Short mmCIF file of C-alpha atoms in Angstrom, two decimals:
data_model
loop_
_atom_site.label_atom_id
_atom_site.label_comp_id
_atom_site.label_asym_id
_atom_site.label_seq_id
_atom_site.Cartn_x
_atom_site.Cartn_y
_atom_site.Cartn_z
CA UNK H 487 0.00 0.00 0.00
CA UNK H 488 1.46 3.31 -0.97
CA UNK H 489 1.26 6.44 1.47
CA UNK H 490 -1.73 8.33 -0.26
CA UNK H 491 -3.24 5.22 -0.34
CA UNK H 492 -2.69 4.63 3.43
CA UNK H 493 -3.04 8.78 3.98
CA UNK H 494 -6.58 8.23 2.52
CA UNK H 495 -7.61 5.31 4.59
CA UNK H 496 -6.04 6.78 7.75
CA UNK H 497 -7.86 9.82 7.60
CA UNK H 498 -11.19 8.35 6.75
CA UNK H 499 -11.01 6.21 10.06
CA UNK H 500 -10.97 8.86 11.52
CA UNK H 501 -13.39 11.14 9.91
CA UNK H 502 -16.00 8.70 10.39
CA UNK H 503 -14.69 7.12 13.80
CA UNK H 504 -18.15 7.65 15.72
CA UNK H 505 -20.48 7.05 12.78
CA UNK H 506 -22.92 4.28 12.17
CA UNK H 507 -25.43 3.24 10.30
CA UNK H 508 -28.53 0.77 10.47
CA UNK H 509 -30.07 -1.00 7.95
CA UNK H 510 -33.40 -2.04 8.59
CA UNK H 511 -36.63 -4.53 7.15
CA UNK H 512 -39.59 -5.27 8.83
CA UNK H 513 -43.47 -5.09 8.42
CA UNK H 514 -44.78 -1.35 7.40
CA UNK H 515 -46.47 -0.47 10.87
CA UNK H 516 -46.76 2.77 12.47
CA UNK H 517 -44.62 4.45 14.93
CA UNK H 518 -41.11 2.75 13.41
CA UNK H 519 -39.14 5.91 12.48
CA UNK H 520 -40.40 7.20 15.96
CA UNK H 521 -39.36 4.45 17.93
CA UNK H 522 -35.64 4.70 16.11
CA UNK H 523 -35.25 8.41 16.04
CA UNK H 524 -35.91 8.16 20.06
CA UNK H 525 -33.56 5.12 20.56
CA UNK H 526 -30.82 7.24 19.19
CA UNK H 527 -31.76 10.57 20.88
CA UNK H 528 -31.61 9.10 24.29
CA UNK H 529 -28.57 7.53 22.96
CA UNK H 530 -27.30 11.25 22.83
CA UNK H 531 -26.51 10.44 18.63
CA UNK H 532 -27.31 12.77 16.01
CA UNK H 533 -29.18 11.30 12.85
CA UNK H 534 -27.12 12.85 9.62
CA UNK H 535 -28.78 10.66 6.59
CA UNK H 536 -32.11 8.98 7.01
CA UNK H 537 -33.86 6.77 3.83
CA UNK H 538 -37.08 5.32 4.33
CA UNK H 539 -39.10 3.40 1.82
CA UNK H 540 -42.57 1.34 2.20
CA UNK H 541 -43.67 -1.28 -0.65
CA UNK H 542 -47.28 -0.73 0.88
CA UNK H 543 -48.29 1.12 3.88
CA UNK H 544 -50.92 -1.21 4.33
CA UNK H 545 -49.17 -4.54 5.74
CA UNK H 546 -46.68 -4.31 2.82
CA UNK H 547 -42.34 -4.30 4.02
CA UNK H 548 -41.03 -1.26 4.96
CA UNK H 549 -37.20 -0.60 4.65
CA UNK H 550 -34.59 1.92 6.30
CA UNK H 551 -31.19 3.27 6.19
CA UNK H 552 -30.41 6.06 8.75
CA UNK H 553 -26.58 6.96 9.26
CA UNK H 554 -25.78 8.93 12.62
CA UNK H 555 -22.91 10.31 14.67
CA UNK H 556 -22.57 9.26 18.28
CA UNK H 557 -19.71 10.37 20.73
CA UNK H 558 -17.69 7.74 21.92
CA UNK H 559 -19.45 5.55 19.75
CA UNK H 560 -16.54 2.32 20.15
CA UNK H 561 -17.26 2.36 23.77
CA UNK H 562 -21.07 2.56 23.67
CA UNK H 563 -21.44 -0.07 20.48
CA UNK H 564 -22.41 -2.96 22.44
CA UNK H 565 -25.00 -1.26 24.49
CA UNK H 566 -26.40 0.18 21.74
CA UNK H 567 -27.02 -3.33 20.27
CA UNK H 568 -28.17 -4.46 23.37
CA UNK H 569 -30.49 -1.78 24.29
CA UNK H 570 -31.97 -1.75 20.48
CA UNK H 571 -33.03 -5.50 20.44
CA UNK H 572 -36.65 -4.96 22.10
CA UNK H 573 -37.50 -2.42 19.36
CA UNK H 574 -36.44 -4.86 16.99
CA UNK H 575 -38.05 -7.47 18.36
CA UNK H 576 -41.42 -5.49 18.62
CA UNK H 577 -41.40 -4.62 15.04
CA UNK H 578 -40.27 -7.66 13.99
CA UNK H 579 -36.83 -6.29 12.27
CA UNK H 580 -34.32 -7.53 9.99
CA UNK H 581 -31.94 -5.12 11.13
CA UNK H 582 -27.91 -4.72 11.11
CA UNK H 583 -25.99 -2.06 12.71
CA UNK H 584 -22.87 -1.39 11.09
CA UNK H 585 -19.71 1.07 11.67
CA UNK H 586 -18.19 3.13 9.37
CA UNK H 587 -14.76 3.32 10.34
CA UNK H 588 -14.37 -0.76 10.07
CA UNK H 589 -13.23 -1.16 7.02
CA UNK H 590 -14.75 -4.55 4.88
CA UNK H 591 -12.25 -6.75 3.64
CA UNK H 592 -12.59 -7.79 0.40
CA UNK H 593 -11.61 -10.09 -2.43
CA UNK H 594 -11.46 -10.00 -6.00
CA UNK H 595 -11.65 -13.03 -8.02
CA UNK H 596 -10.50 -12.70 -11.95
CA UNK H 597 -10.00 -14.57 -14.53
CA UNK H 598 -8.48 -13.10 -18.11
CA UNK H 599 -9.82 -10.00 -18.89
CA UNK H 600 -8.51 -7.28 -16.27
CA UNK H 601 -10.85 -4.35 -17.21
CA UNK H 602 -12.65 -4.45 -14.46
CA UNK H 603 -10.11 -5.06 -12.05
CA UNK H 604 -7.68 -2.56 -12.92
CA UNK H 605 -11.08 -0.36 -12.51
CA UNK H 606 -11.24 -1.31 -8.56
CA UNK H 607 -7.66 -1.14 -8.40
CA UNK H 608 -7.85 2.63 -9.80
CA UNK H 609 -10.55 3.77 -7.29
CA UNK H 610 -8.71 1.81 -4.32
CA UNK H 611 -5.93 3.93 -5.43
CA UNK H 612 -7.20 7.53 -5.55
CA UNK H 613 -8.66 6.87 -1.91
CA UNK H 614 -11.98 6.69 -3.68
CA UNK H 615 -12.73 2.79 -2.85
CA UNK H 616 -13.30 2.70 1.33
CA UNK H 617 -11.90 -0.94 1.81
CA UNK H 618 -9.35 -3.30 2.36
CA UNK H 619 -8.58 -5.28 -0.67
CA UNK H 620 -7.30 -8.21 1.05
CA UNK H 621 -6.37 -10.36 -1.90
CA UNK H 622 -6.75 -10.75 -5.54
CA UNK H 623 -7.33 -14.87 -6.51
CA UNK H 624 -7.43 -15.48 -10.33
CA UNK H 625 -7.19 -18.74 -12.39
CA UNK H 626 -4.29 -17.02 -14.70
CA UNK H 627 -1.50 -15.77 -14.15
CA UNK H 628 -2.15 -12.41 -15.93
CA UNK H 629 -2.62 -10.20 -13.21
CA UNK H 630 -0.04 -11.10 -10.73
CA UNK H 631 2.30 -8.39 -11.93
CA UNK H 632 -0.74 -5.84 -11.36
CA UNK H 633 -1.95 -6.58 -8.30
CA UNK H 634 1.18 -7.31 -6.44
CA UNK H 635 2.79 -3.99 -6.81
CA UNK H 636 0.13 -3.04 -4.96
CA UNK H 637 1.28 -4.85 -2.24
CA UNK H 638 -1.84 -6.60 -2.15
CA UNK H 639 -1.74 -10.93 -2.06
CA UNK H 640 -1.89 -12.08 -5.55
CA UNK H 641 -3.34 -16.29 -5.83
CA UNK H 642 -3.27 -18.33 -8.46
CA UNK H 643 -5.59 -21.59 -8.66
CA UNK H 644 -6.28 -22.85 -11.97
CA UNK H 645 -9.97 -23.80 -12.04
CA UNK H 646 -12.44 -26.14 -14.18
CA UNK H 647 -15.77 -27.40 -13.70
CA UNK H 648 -13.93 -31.19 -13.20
CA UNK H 649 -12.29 -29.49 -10.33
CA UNK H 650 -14.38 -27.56 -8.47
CA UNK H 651 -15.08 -28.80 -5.54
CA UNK H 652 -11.09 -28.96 -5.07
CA UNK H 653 -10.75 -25.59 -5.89
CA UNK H 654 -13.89 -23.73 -3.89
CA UNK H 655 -12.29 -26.14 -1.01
CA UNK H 656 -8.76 -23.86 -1.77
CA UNK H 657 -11.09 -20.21 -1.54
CA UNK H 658 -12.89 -21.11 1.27
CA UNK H 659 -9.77 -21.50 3.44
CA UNK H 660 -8.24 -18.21 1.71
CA UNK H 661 -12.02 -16.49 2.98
CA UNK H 662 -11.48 -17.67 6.30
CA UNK H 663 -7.53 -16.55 6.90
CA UNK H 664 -8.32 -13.19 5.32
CA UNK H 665 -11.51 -13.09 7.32
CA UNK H 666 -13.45 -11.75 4.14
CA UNK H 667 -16.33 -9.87 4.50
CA UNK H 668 -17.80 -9.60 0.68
CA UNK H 669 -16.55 -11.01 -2.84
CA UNK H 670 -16.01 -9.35 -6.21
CA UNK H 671 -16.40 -11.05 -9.22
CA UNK H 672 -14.50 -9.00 -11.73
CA UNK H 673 -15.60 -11.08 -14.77
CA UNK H 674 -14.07 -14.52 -12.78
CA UNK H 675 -15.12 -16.94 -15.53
CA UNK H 676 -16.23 -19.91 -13.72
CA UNK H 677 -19.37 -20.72 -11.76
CA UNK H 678 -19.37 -21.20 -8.07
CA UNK H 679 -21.44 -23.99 -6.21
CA UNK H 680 -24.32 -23.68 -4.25
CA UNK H 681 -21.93 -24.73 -1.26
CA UNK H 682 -19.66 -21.75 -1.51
CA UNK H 683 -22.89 -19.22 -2.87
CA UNK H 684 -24.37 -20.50 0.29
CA UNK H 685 -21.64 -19.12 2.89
CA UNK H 686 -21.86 -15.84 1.31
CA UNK H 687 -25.47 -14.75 0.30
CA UNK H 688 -25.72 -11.32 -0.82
CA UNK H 689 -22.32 -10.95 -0.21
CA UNK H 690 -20.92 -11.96 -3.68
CA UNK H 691 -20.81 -9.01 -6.76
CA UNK H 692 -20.88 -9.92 -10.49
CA UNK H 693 -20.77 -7.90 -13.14
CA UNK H 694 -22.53 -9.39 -16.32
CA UNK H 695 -22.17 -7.90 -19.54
CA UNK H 696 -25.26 -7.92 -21.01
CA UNK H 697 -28.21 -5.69 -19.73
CA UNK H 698 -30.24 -8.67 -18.15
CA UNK H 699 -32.10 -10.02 -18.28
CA UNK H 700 -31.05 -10.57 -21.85
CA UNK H 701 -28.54 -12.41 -23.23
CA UNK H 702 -27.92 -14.49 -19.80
CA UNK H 703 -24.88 -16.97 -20.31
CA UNK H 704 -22.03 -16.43 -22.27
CA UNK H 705 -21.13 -14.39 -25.49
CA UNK H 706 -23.72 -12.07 -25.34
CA UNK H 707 -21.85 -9.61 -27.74
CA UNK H 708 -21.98 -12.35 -30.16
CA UNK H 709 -25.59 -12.64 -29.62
CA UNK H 710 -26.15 -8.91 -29.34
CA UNK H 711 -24.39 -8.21 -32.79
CA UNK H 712 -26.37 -11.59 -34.52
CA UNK H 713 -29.57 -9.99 -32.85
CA UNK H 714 -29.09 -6.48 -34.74
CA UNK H 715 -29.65 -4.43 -31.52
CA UNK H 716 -29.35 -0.67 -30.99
CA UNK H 717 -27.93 -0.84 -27.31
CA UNK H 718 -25.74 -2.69 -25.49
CA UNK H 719 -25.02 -2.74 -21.28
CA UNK H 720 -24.12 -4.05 -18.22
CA UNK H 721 -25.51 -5.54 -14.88
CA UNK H 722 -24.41 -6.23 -11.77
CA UNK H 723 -26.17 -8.27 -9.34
CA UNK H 724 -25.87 -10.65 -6.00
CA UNK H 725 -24.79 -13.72 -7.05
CA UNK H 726 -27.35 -16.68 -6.25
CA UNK H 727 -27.85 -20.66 -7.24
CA UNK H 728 -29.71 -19.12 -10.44
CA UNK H 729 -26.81 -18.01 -13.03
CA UNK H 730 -27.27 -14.44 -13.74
CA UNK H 731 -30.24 -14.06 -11.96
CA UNK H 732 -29.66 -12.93 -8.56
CA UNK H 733 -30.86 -9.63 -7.45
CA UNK H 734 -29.93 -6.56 -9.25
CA UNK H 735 -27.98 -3.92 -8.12
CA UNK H 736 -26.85 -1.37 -11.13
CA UNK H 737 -27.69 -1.37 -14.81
CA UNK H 738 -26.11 1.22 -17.54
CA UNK H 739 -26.37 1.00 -21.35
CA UNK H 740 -24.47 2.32 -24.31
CA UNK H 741 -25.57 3.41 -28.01
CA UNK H 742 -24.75 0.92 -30.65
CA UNK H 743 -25.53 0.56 -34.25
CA UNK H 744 -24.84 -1.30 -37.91
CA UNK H 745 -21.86 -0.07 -38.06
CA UNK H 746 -20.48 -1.53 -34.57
CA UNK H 747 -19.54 -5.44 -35.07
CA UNK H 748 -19.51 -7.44 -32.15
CA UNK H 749 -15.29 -6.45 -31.55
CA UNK H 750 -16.63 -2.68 -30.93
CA UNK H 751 -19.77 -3.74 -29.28
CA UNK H 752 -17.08 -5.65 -26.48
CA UNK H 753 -15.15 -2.81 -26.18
CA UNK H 754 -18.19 -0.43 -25.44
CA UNK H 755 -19.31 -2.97 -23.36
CA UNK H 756 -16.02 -3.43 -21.25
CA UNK H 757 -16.11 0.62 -20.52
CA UNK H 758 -20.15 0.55 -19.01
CA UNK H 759 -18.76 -3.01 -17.26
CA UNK H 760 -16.21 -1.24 -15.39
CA UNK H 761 -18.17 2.21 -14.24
CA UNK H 762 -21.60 -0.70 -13.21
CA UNK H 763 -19.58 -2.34 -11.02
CA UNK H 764 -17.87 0.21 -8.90
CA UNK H 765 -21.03 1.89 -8.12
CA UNK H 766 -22.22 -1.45 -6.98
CA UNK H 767 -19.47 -2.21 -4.67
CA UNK H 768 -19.39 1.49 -3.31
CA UNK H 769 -22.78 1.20 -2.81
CA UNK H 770 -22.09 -1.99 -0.67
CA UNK H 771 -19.29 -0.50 1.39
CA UNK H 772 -21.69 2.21 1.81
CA UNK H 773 -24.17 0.39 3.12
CA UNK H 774 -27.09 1.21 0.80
CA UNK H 775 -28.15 -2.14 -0.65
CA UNK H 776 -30.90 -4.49 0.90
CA UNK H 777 -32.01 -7.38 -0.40
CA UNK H 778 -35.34 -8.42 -0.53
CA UNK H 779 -36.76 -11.62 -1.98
CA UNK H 780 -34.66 -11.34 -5.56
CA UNK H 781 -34.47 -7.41 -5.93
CA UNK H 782 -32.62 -4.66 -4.02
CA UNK H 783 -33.79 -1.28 -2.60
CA UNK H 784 -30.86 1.08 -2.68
CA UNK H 785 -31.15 4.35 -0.74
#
């Protein structure tokens, strides 16, 4: 890690050292947003960002985001959880409370193409990317170079579907020794099993490129430029047992036309790949994504 990298990191720690934020689901019901904005007032914290959003007022889910500042917040987060469980047991909440300043760790899994890595790589860079990109695991060799002047732990475990039990078995222990939070799959060509997808629900990025829900699978350039269409784009999503249909986090297109063959049409592509999947994984370090059933609100 260079110093501006480390400059960056350093001084958002501290920046945000006594913020928070909970993320909430529960049954729409009156007197929610009440019963929160009390809890933290007698908590002596100050509510700075607050997102509600209902599917139906009448008996439909009701979802919540509300950042807020609280003075010696490391020494008061336990009783804070503690003293919050009754109101989330009384409305029945899905809820996670979750500090700024502690960084996720996260890791990138590639295989050939390194658009979208060098992408995350540039934002982790410029201080713009608020985690710690514990390691980089990639069936080639291509990136090593790339990731480990960096500093950051470079793997290499060539993978196949005859293999993958043996190989998942390999990731799993890397997870656990880096203590990994989340997983980014920066066009990592190989599908994962329901066994690994499983340990890490909603907690597993892809970026597909092709605007789904068409052209799920592979080649969809190919298809795109066969099919004639006018636009091409990208989606990334949670990863679940259903390939390329978990829920959806960002979506961006690009103009296309006769003249683009499917060559130009994966270049375009790879540039909208690239910008969809660092808002997604911002959004996630942010804290702005919940899942519910196969869709996502983000606040």
């Amino acid at each position: 890690m260079n110093h501006y990298m480390k400059e960056s990191i350093d001084q958002f720690k501290e920046a945000h050292l006594n913020k928070a934020r909970f993320l909430i689901k529960c049954p729409d019901q009156p007197g929610i947003v009440a019963a929160i904005s009390e809890f933290l007032y007698n908590h002596d914290a100050n509510i700075i960002a607050s997102d509600q959003y209902t599917i139906n007022p009448e008996g439909g889910q009701f979802f919540m985001r509300v950042e807020f500042e609280c003075p010696d917040l490391n020494t008061k987060a336990a009783t804070l959880e503690a003293e919050f469980q009754p109101i989330a047991t009384q409305f029945d909440m899905d809820w996670k409370l979750l500090y700024v300043s502690q960084l996720k760790n996260m890791a990138i899994f590639v295989s050939n193409e390194p658009h979208c890595l060098l992408e995350l790589l540039w934002e982790y860079q410029s201080g713009d990317l608020m985690a710690n990109i514990a390691l980089v695991i990639s069936n080639h060799e291509s990136s090593r170079e790339t990731v480990e002047a960096l500093g950051i732990p470079f793997y290499y475990i060539p993978a196949n579907k005859s293999i993958r039990k043996e190989v998942e078995k390999k990731q799993l222990e890397l997870m656990e020794t880096y203590q990994i939070d989340f997983i980014i799959l920066a066009r990592y060509m190989q599908i994962l099993t329901s066994d690994f997808v499983d340990k890490y629900k909603s907690q597993i990025i892809n970026i597909h490129h092709s605007f789904l829900p068409a052209f799920v699978g592979a080649k969809p350039y190919e298809r795109a430029y066969q099919r004639g269409v006018k636009m091409i784009g990208a989606t990334s999503h949670y990863v679940t047992n259903d390939l390329d249909e978990g829920p959806i986090i960002e979506q961006d297109i690009g103009r296309v036309d006769h003249r683009d063959n499917s060559k130009d049409m994966k270049k375009i592509g790879q540039t909208i790949e690239r910008t969809v999947l660092a808002k997604a994984v911002k959004w996630h370090l942010d804290d702005r994504i919940i899942v519910h059933d196969n869709k996502t609100i983000v606040f």
